[in-house]
Amino acid sequence: MSVWSCMRGLRRHVGLSCLFALGLVLWMGALRADTAALVELREAIVVEVQPFDEAGHAVQQVVSLPDDWAQTRPGFAGTVTYRATFDAPPASDDPPSLYVERACANLEVRLNGTLLMRDPAAEPQTANCYRPQLIVLPAALLHPTANELDIKVTGLALEQVSARQRAGGLSELLVGPQSQLLPRYENQQFWNVTMAQVLSLTLVVVGLFMLGLAWARRSEPAYLYFGLLLVGWTAIASHLWSPHIPLDPRLTKVLIACLYAPVVACAVLFLQRYGGHRHRWVDVLLGLQCLLVPVSIAVVPASAFFLVTAAWATLYLLEVTWASGYYLARLRRERRPGVWIMGAALLVMVLLAALETAVQHGWVELPRVHLIHFAMPLLFFAVGLRLVQQFVHALQSAETARADLEQRILEKTAEIERSYAELAEARIEQVAEAERKRIAGDLHDDLGAKLLTIVHTSGDERISTLAREALEEMRLSVRGLTGKPVKIADALADWRAEVVSRLGQAAVQVEWQTAHENDERHLSARAYVQTTRILREAISNIIKHSGASACTIRCVIDEVDFNLVIQDNGRGIPLELDGKLDRGHGMASMKRRAKQLAGQCLVESGPGFGTVIRLTLPL
């Protein structure tokens, strides 16, 4: 991706973010503008169990709301009752209500001494700290003025919880028509509870999908660590939206504090494996850290629980920052694509973790929305989509490579089969050649010797002639069987000598025309034998059947063909044999032999015009 494309994408995202922020500001402005009928209670009288005055009465003091116990009551854990007074709003069909944005942890509300609601849990449930409350104030219990609203909050000290957000405290109170308070309640409920539930469900699905990819791709452990990271983060965030976890509250907070260590370890290991590098000393230290966190929580007193968790949170931030920086530096050094995408996501994650650390140390006020548990799952989801995209791309590449490999295997298989067939043919040819040589040797040594004996010992001239012809035919067959090529010049000389001798004995004048007496090219043994037999058959037909007195033989050889034309001045072929040339005079055998050599033998004749035989063979 080019820099220009990245810049355009960045401008588009920034523009969308600005529009979203502008819409949020306008919406908040409209929300604030419609609060004319609301009564905001920012002061209350606090009655504590202790201290007592000299007369034994509980001390009452005025405090400002919101009241953060970590600042106003360091180390205090127990119950605080806030009493606020207000005048009843004008009577209308819209019932008056009380809106409590944050009460950590258990809440009890009374109006003019009458109980309106009470948290059923006996122990403080820190999961309620970000759950807003909207309580309807019955009109029958309201006085025109000086209504007493008693808010009893049971909470824990900062030292007893794992995060500053779960320390005891109470937000400002709002009294007004329910129609005006309901949007505030739904907005706070959505961002702190409903959105956490939706994001947790999404993270669980993505995490299980990543674990499935890790099972399918065991050679890539990055998917395993990222899947465990998502599942572990969901388990940590579950206490935000699950008000009644079926465990002891003290045990729940210890388990959540201990769960951060393996989640951070999975994050660091994911960055290392995803970046293609691994340090064994990092693996060992992370494993030791997962053991040291529960040990440190077990050995320190309960009053130092928050200090231990805050110290570990700071160390977690440093570890994730180092792993992110090392990963991005390696990607930049190796010039991998998509550096800016992962870089932006990791930068936002580190900033969110730094902001959360600042909140825990008290450097930043408590936010109205638990930002890290809202924004971090979105970033996890974006990284998960990036991993899925890369997995799909790798899968497509693997499928393409597999298809190419299959095609290559098919090609190589076909090539091997062709080579095997050629080797088999060559082997068969070698065996056939050896067999032909054996037969040729047997013919020459046995039959040839016997025929030669008959030629020299027979007193009958006819028998001697037949034996001589048989001996010549046998020698020609032997020559074809041996497979030795013959020079064209030598073949022409042999044919000319034989033709002139035979036709001379038959008183037929011969004219031999050729310009290839010195041609150094070769004819195969098979072509030489078959051409010799075709030529002999043609000469025999001239002698026996044509009644010719003259014969012309022309031989023309070009780059690809061997052409032989035999023409006589005889009587030609009778009309009654027209169309039946293949049945007599050896014509069929001549054409068959030419066809075996991939050539052709044409016969042209007419009564009284002689006969022309045209033989064409490929070289």
XYZ file of C-alpha atoms in Angstrom:
619
model
C 0.000 0.000 0.000
C 1.394 3.404 -0.940
C 1.930 6.289 1.499
C -0.656 8.362 -0.361
C -3.281 5.628 0.130
C -2.429 5.408 3.816
C -2.769 9.172 4.215
C -6.126 9.152 2.457
C -7.331 6.341 4.715
C -6.077 8.196 7.791
C -7.848 11.413 6.747
C -11.053 9.455 6.197
C -10.903 7.896 9.654
C -10.045 11.214 11.284
C -12.969 12.861 9.487
C -15.379 10.172 10.657
C -14.048 10.491 14.201
C -14.558 14.262 14.132
C -18.138 13.868 12.899
C -18.822 11.318 15.631
C -17.330 13.600 18.301
C -19.337 16.584 17.002
C -22.543 14.541 17.074
C -21.758 13.373 20.608
C -21.151 16.952 21.761
C -24.409 18.167 20.209
C -26.272 15.239 21.772
C -24.790 15.974 25.196
C -25.660 19.641 24.774
C -29.246 18.781 23.965
C -29.320 16.432 26.933
C -28.038 19.116 29.267
C -30.423 21.709 27.847
C -33.407 19.604 28.860
C -32.587 19.609 32.589
C -34.453 22.694 33.707
C -36.787 20.665 35.919
C -34.009 18.568 37.524
C -32.817 19.117 41.109
C -29.108 18.346 41.494
C -28.050 17.421 45.005
C -24.343 18.054 45.504
C -24.341 18.267 49.314
C -25.423 15.766 51.897
C -25.207 15.203 55.613
C -23.169 12.126 56.405
C -23.917 10.062 59.485
C -21.185 7.515 60.292
C -21.220 4.777 62.889
C -18.123 6.377 64.340
C -17.014 8.755 65.761
C -19.503 9.647 68.475
C -19.798 12.840 70.402
C -19.553 13.008 74.224
C -23.296 12.426 74.540
C -23.084 9.230 72.502
C -24.739 10.596 69.391
C -23.396 9.900 65.941
C -21.486 12.766 64.401
C -23.070 14.472 61.401
C -21.032 16.333 58.792
C -21.734 17.986 55.466
C -19.896 16.549 52.467
C -19.846 17.392 48.808
C -21.063 14.970 46.180
C -19.596 13.045 44.476
C -17.844 11.578 47.489
C -14.801 9.387 46.699
C -13.895 7.443 49.835
C -10.326 6.935 48.598
C -9.803 10.695 49.079
C -12.254 11.685 51.805
C -12.088 8.505 53.932
C -8.731 6.789 53.372
C -8.764 3.272 54.735
C -12.474 3.311 55.626
C -14.630 0.292 54.843
C -18.200 -0.107 55.998
C -21.469 1.759 55.713
C -22.048 5.466 55.229
C -25.488 7.071 55.292
C -25.975 10.226 53.262
C -28.985 12.440 54.025
C -30.066 15.060 51.538
C -33.133 17.314 51.560
C -35.071 18.625 48.606
C -38.373 20.187 47.727
C -40.900 18.180 45.781
C -41.070 19.002 42.057
C -44.336 20.415 40.675
C -47.088 17.828 40.451
C -47.473 16.237 36.982
C -48.286 12.972 35.263
C -44.538 12.273 34.961
C -43.550 10.489 38.216
C -40.593 11.989 40.112
C -37.515 9.792 40.297
C -34.074 9.647 41.843
C -31.068 9.009 39.613
C -27.847 7.692 41.173
C -25.097 7.426 38.577
C -22.633 5.587 40.810
C -22.943 3.998 44.224
C -20.118 1.658 45.160
C -20.960 -0.904 46.179
C -24.316 -1.825 47.860
C -27.122 0.734 47.958
C -30.159 1.314 50.186
C -32.597 4.209 49.594
C -35.213 5.631 51.986
C -37.600 8.542 51.395
C -38.868 10.308 54.520
C -38.085 7.160 56.505
C -39.755 4.717 54.086
C -37.588 2.046 52.407
C -37.677 2.257 48.602
C -34.932 -0.188 47.546
C -32.157 -2.273 49.091
C -29.404 -4.393 47.553
C -30.071 -8.001 48.591
C -26.374 -8.947 48.850
C -24.892 -9.051 52.317
C -21.303 -8.504 51.183
C -20.326 -5.426 49.130
C -20.661 -6.233 45.447
C -18.045 -4.187 43.609
C -19.643 -5.176 40.282
C -22.398 -2.635 41.091
C -19.992 0.292 41.096
C -20.702 1.245 37.483
C -24.379 0.299 37.438
C -26.607 3.384 37.538
C -29.785 3.357 39.611
C -33.154 4.962 38.778
C -35.627 4.829 41.673
C -39.205 6.085 41.388
C -40.217 8.395 44.284
C -43.878 7.714 45.181
C -45.878 10.952 45.164
C -47.746 9.861 48.297
C -44.505 9.930 50.313
C -43.418 13.366 49.131
C -43.858 16.543 51.165
C -44.047 19.907 49.492
C -40.724 20.885 51.121
C -37.879 19.427 53.173
C -38.104 15.864 51.921
C -35.420 13.696 53.542
C -33.597 11.284 51.235
C -31.392 8.743 53.073
C -28.808 6.961 50.896
C -26.963 4.147 52.685
C -23.820 2.942 50.892
C -21.803 -0.101 51.967
C -18.393 -0.203 50.362
C -14.759 -1.172 50.658
C -11.616 0.826 51.210
C -9.241 1.471 48.347
C -6.649 -0.789 49.967
C -9.073 -3.728 49.863
C -9.928 -3.635 46.150
C -7.944 -4.333 42.993
C -8.950 -1.124 41.167
C -9.710 2.423 42.189
C -13.107 2.250 40.446
C -14.272 -0.351 42.974
C -13.514 1.654 46.124
C -16.502 2.941 48.088
C -18.190 6.194 47.112
C -21.304 7.975 45.941
C -21.933 10.212 42.937
C -24.087 13.348 42.802
C -27.846 12.822 43.046
C -30.493 14.005 40.600
C -34.204 14.343 41.377
C -36.703 15.139 38.674
C -39.255 13.813 36.224
C -38.598 10.253 35.112
C -38.808 11.175 31.410
C -35.791 13.479 31.815
C -33.747 11.086 33.960
C -34.440 7.985 31.878
C -32.137 9.004 28.942
C -29.264 9.557 31.388
C -29.895 6.205 33.008
C -30.111 4.350 29.681
C -26.996 6.091 28.331
C -24.913 5.180 31.386
C -26.358 1.654 31.455
C -25.548 1.165 27.781
C -21.917 2.297 27.868
C -20.947 0.684 31.177
C -23.053 -2.499 31.178
C -24.791 -3.343 27.904
C -21.811 -2.474 25.715
C -19.536 -4.476 28.032
C -21.849 -7.471 27.621
C -21.955 -7.160 23.825
C -18.198 -6.707 23.558
C -17.554 -9.624 25.910
C -19.782 -11.898 23.836
C -18.020 -10.732 20.651
C -14.593 -11.305 22.176
C -15.556 -14.797 23.304
C -16.688 -15.702 19.780
C -13.531 -14.252 18.198
C -11.374 -15.882 20.876
C -12.901 -19.318 20.310
C -12.470 -18.828 16.567
C -8.798 -18.000 17.121
C -8.376 -21.100 19.260
C -9.932 -23.107 16.432
C -7.410 -21.578 14.014
C -4.642 -22.424 16.480
C -5.826 -26.043 16.524
C -5.842 -26.120 12.722
C -2.508 -24.284 12.395
C -0.422 -25.710 15.232
C 2.728 -24.388 13.599
C 1.582 -20.793 14.269
C 1.195 -20.303 18.060
C 0.278 -16.612 17.640
C -3.360 -17.644 17.119
C -3.308 -19.627 20.370
C -1.974 -16.750 22.467
C -4.339 -14.236 20.909
C -7.329 -16.522 21.501
C -6.314 -17.006 25.156
C -5.831 -13.241 25.449
C -9.397 -12.569 24.285
C -10.955 -15.246 26.500
C -8.929 -14.095 29.513
C -9.840 -10.438 28.975
C -13.524 -11.408 28.766
C -13.236 -13.244 32.086
C -11.695 -10.141 33.679
C -14.350 -7.824 32.241
C -17.238 -10.073 33.266
C -17.385 -8.584 36.775
C -18.406 -5.245 35.237
C -21.710 -6.515 33.888
C -22.331 -9.584 36.040
C -23.622 -8.247 39.386
C -23.913 -11.623 41.120
C -20.878 -13.796 40.460
C -21.393 -17.141 42.243
C -18.203 -16.797 44.250
C -17.152 -15.181 47.493
C -16.471 -11.447 46.774
C -13.012 -11.620 48.371
C -12.103 -14.681 46.329
C -13.495 -13.042 43.171
C -11.292 -9.971 43.447
C -8.208 -12.125 44.143
C -8.899 -14.317 41.109
C -9.382 -11.276 38.878
C -6.168 -9.710 40.141
C -4.276 -12.954 39.499
C -5.826 -13.358 36.041
C -4.186 -10.188 34.758
C -0.741 -11.840 34.789
C -1.496 -14.662 32.288
C -3.516 -12.251 30.120
C -0.559 -9.856 29.887
C 1.739 -12.831 29.276
C -0.470 -13.937 26.384
C -0.361 -10.396 24.952
C 3.460 -10.280 25.067
C 3.835 -13.803 23.665
C 1.353 -13.023 20.903
C 3.375 -9.998 19.791
C 6.549 -12.054 19.826
C 5.149 -15.023 17.892
C 3.206 -12.826 15.491
C 6.355 -10.815 14.792
C 8.264 -14.004 14.028
C 10.721 -13.854 16.930
C 11.054 -15.600 20.283
C 13.158 -15.047 23.388
C 13.268 -17.930 25.826
C 14.213 -15.655 28.708
C 10.991 -13.706 28.122
C 8.973 -16.951 28.265
C 10.660 -17.907 31.533
C 10.127 -14.486 33.141
C 6.477 -14.386 32.153
C 5.941 -17.839 33.632
C 7.610 -16.769 36.884
C 5.466 -13.640 36.929
C 2.282 -15.718 36.713
C 3.478 -17.566 39.825
C 4.707 -14.522 41.741
C 1.466 -12.515 41.402
C -0.709 -14.863 43.532
C 2.181 -15.395 45.929
C 2.608 -11.647 46.462
C -1.139 -11.207 47.016
C -1.159 -14.062 49.524
C 1.777 -12.852 51.614
C 0.831 -9.153 51.936
C -1.892 -8.056 54.376
C -5.375 -7.227 53.115
C -4.763 -3.531 53.734
C -1.996 -3.533 51.070
C -3.986 -5.369 48.400
C -4.459 -2.294 46.198
C -0.788 -1.266 46.462
C 0.303 -4.693 45.233
C -2.145 -4.751 42.348
C -1.234 -1.168 41.359
C 2.470 -2.071 41.346
C 1.837 -5.105 39.186
C -0.364 -2.999 36.852
C 2.531 -0.576 36.362
C 4.832 -3.485 35.533
C 2.231 -4.855 33.098
C 2.167 -1.502 31.325
C 5.960 -1.504 30.969
C 5.954 -5.063 29.628
C 3.275 -4.393 27.011
C 4.966 -1.130 25.995
C 8.304 -2.907 25.513
C 6.742 -5.767 23.565
C 4.828 -3.360 21.313
C 7.885 -1.196 20.636
C 10.086 -4.204 19.907
C 7.459 -5.673 17.588
C 7.003 -2.434 15.625
C 10.751 -1.838 15.379
C 11.242 -5.319 13.963
C 8.413 -4.865 11.466
C 9.847 -1.562 10.311
C 13.335 -3.026 10.000
C 12.031 -5.935 7.924
C 9.767 -3.625 5.857
C 6.676 -5.735 6.335
C 3.318 -4.503 5.011
C 0.622 -3.204 7.362
C 3.035 -1.708 9.924
C 0.990 1.452 10.366
C -2.218 -0.507 11.054
C -0.759 -2.600 13.869
C 1.260 0.407 15.031
C -1.867 2.552 15.447
C -3.716 -0.226 17.271
C -0.820 -0.931 19.636
C -0.296 2.785 20.298
C -3.926 3.231 21.291
C -3.729 0.135 23.503
C -0.642 1.436 25.297
C -2.245 4.869 25.772
C -5.380 3.279 27.234
C -3.274 1.157 29.576
C -1.290 4.258 30.596
C -4.519 6.188 31.270
C -5.840 3.341 33.389
C -2.573 3.251 35.349
C -2.855 6.980 35.952
C -6.418 6.503 37.232
C -5.296 3.772 39.631
C -2.532 5.981 41.061
C -4.958 8.884 41.505
C -3.265 11.140 38.963
C -6.489 11.360 36.934
C -10.047 11.622 38.240
C -12.329 8.649 37.942
C -13.958 8.637 34.475
C -17.713 8.336 34.081
C -17.195 5.412 31.694
C -14.776 2.550 32.301
C -12.893 3.461 29.120
C -10.327 0.655 28.972
C -13.011 -2.037 29.188
C -14.952 -0.315 26.429
C -12.221 0.638 23.953
C -9.805 -2.276 24.437
C -12.238 -4.943 23.144
C -12.793 -2.853 20.010
C -9.057 -2.792 19.381
C -8.842 -6.533 20.067
C -11.642 -7.068 17.595
C -9.803 -4.971 14.964
C -6.600 -6.968 15.488
C -8.620 -10.185 15.271
C -10.082 -9.090 11.939
C -6.549 -8.351 10.735
C -5.446 -11.853 11.752
C -8.432 -13.417 10.016
C -7.685 -11.398 6.878
C -4.085 -12.587 6.873
C -5.200 -16.155 7.543
C -7.620 -16.058 4.594
C -4.885 -14.596 2.392
C -2.464 -17.308 3.508
C -5.148 -19.938 2.904
C -5.766 -18.625 -0.604
C -2.030 -18.615 -1.275
C -1.788 -22.172 0.024
C -4.675 -23.254 -2.198
C -3.013 -21.617 -5.198
C 0.299 -23.250 -4.338
C -1.451 -26.603 -3.880
C -3.139 -26.263 -7.267
C 0.207 -25.359 -8.862
C 1.840 -28.310 -7.122
C -0.881 -30.662 -8.339
C -0.441 -29.336 -11.881
C 3.311 -29.830 -11.656
C 2.812 -33.333 -10.273
C 0.508 -34.141 -13.170
C 3.031 -32.772 -15.652
C 5.889 -34.685 -14.037
C 3.762 -37.830 -13.903
C 2.962 -37.508 -17.599
C 6.639 -36.872 -18.337
C 7.645 -39.942 -16.313
C 5.038 -42.029 -18.124
C 6.320 -40.796 -21.470
C 9.886 -41.547 -20.455
C 8.854 -44.985 -19.247
C 7.012 -45.648 -22.518
C 10.036 -44.481 -24.494
C 12.316 -46.670 -22.420
C 9.948 -49.589 -22.894
C 9.838 -48.972 -26.624
C 13.604 -48.653 -26.729
C 13.912 -51.886 -24.786
C 11.477 -53.601 -27.124
C 13.373 -52.212 -30.103
C 16.646 -53.475 -28.643
C 15.162 -56.943 -28.116
C 13.618 -56.883 -31.594
C 16.912 -55.735 -33.094
C 18.754 -58.537 -31.364
C 16.125 -61.017 -32.549
C 16.333 -59.706 -36.117
C 20.102 -60.060 -36.067
C 19.772 -63.598 -34.757
C 17.283 -64.522 -37.499
C 19.458 -62.811 -40.134
C 22.443 -64.770 -38.913
C 20.511 -68.037 -39.034
C 19.267 -67.285 -42.554
C 22.703 -66.329 -43.776
C 24.541 -69.204 -42.141
C 22.042 -72.007 -42.696
C 19.674 -71.198 -45.553
C 22.226 -69.146 -47.485
C 24.801 -71.905 -47.354
C 22.313 -74.475 -48.593
C 21.092 -72.250 -51.449
C 24.660 -71.501 -52.462
C 25.378 -75.240 -52.520
C 22.381 -75.817 -54.807
C 23.545 -73.053 -57.151
C 26.990 -74.598 -57.571
C 26.054 -78.277 -57.548
C 22.774 -78.459 -59.398
C 22.971 -79.772 -62.944
C 19.583 -78.396 -63.801
C 19.839 -74.806 -65.074
C 16.265 -73.973 -64.031
C 16.851 -75.193 -60.479
C 20.154 -73.345 -60.339
C 18.441 -70.130 -61.501
C 15.667 -70.455 -58.942
C 18.211 -71.123 -56.215
C 20.199 -68.057 -57.267
C 17.060 -65.885 -57.163
C 16.128 -67.282 -53.770
C 19.660 -66.575 -52.558
C 19.416 -62.934 -53.707
C 16.020 -62.547 -52.041
C 17.372 -64.078 -48.853
C 20.368 -61.712 -48.880
C 17.998 -58.759 -49.340
C 15.898 -59.931 -46.396
C 18.990 -60.367 -44.273
C 20.113 -56.868 -45.159
C 16.745 -55.500 -44.033
C 16.881 -57.467 -40.812
C 20.327 -56.219 -39.835
C 19.054 -52.620 -39.939
C 22.200 -51.088 -41.334
C 21.491 -47.865 -43.310
C 22.530 -47.706 -46.976
C 23.961 -44.704 -48.783
C 21.662 -43.357 -51.467
C 24.514 -43.437 -54.004
C 25.216 -47.131 -53.245
C 21.515 -48.008 -53.423
C 21.162 -46.282 -56.826
C 24.192 -48.124 -58.115
C 22.830 -51.506 -56.972
C 19.402 -50.818 -58.441
C 20.833 -49.582 -61.740
C 23.033 -52.629 -62.136
C 20.203 -55.035 -61.398
C 17.668 -53.244 -63.639
C 20.037 -52.922 -66.585
C 21.016 -56.606 -66.277
C 17.457 -57.910 -66.123
C 16.009 -55.683 -68.834
C 19.055 -56.304 -71.060
C 18.471 -60.038 -70.853
C 14.837 -59.379 -71.888
C 15.957 -57.239 -74.903
C 14.413 -54.103 -73.394
C 16.350 -50.888 -73.889
C 16.933 -49.012 -70.575
C 17.446 -45.290 -69.976
C 18.493 -44.527 -66.367
C 18.176 -40.842 -65.413
C 19.452 -39.534 -62.082
C 21.684 -36.790 -60.780
C 22.302 -38.281 -57.338
C 25.135 -40.737 -57.941
C 27.214 -38.941 -55.300
C 24.480 -38.326 -52.698
C 25.924 -39.044 -49.249
C 22.613 -39.276 -47.478
C 21.341 -42.609 -46.215
C 18.261 -44.736 -46.624
C 17.105 -46.880 -43.770
C 17.521 -50.599 -44.247
C 13.769 -51.052 -44.328
C 13.310 -48.342 -47.003
C 16.107 -49.858 -49.080
C 14.612 -53.370 -48.928
C 11.035 -52.308 -49.701
C 12.117 -50.004 -52.551
C 14.210 -52.809 -54.018
C 11.217 -55.152 -53.961
C 8.916 -52.537 -55.486
C 11.456 -51.886 -58.231
C 11.885 -55.639 -58.873
C 8.117 -56.114 -59.096
C 7.828 -53.245 -61.561
C 10.634 -54.638 -63.741
C 9.070 -58.106 -63.612
C 5.759 -56.663 -64.834
C 7.547 -54.914 -67.720
C 9.312 -58.121 -68.754
C 6.356 -60.475 -68.374
C 3.289 -58.429 -69.290
C 3.990 -55.111 -71.021
C 5.621 -56.253 -74.271
C 7.686 -53.036 -74.106
C 10.868 -52.467 -76.059
C 12.098 -49.490 -74.031
C 11.961 -48.355 -70.408
C 12.897 -45.081 -68.736
C 13.680 -44.802 -65.034
C 14.031 -41.342 -63.403
C 15.136 -40.773 -59.837
C 14.599 -37.342 -58.221
C 15.480 -36.719 -54.589
C 14.727 -33.437 -52.755
C 15.068 -32.438 -49.105
C 12.147 -34.530 -47.857
C 11.090 -37.062 -50.523
C 12.551 -39.850 -52.628
C 10.820 -40.029 -56.042
C 11.195 -42.896 -58.523
C 9.339 -42.947 -61.878
C 9.292 -46.130 -64.046
C 7.827 -45.703 -67.537
C 7.612 -48.216 -70.420
C 6.267 -48.062 -73.993
C 4.356 -51.320 -73.810
C 0.800 -52.174 -74.557
C -0.482 -50.875 -71.236
C -3.051 -52.427 -68.980
C -6.143 -53.873 -70.791
C -9.520 -52.202 -70.276
C -10.979 -55.290 -68.681
C -8.468 -54.859 -65.835
C -9.355 -51.185 -65.320
C -10.244 -50.693 -61.662
C -8.746 -54.086 -60.786
C -5.068 -53.139 -60.708
C -4.815 -54.083 -57.075
C -5.740 -57.681 -57.917
C -2.984 -58.574 -60.327
C 0.471 -57.873 -61.654
C 1.785 -57.381 -58.133
C 0.250 -53.897 -57.950
C -1.300 -54.556 -54.555
C 2.000 -55.622 -52.998
C 3.756 -52.552 -54.441
C 1.195 -50.164 -52.971
C 1.185 -52.000 -49.656
C 4.954 -51.740 -49.356
C 4.870 -48.022 -50.190
C 2.168 -47.449 -47.604
C 4.220 -49.240 -44.960
C 6.949 -46.661 -45.582
C 4.411 -43.776 -45.252
C 4.655 -43.174 -48.991
C 2.555 -43.902 -52.022
C 2.752 -45.805 -55.288
C 0.625 -44.510 -58.185
C 0.006 -46.403 -61.468
C -0.996 -44.609 -64.670
C -1.799 -46.712 -67.768
C -3.966 -46.997 -70.835
C -4.219 -49.500 -73.718
C -1.486 -48.733 -76.246
C 0.084 -45.919 -74.123
C 2.344 -47.889 -71.854
C 2.467 -47.765 -68.035
C 3.908 -45.224 -65.593
C 4.623 -46.143 -61.962
C 5.350 -43.225 -59.581
C 6.863 -44.107 -56.226
C 7.190 -41.399 -53.542
C 8.785 -42.154 -50.187
C 9.706 -39.772 -47.338
C 13.366 -39.654 -46.414
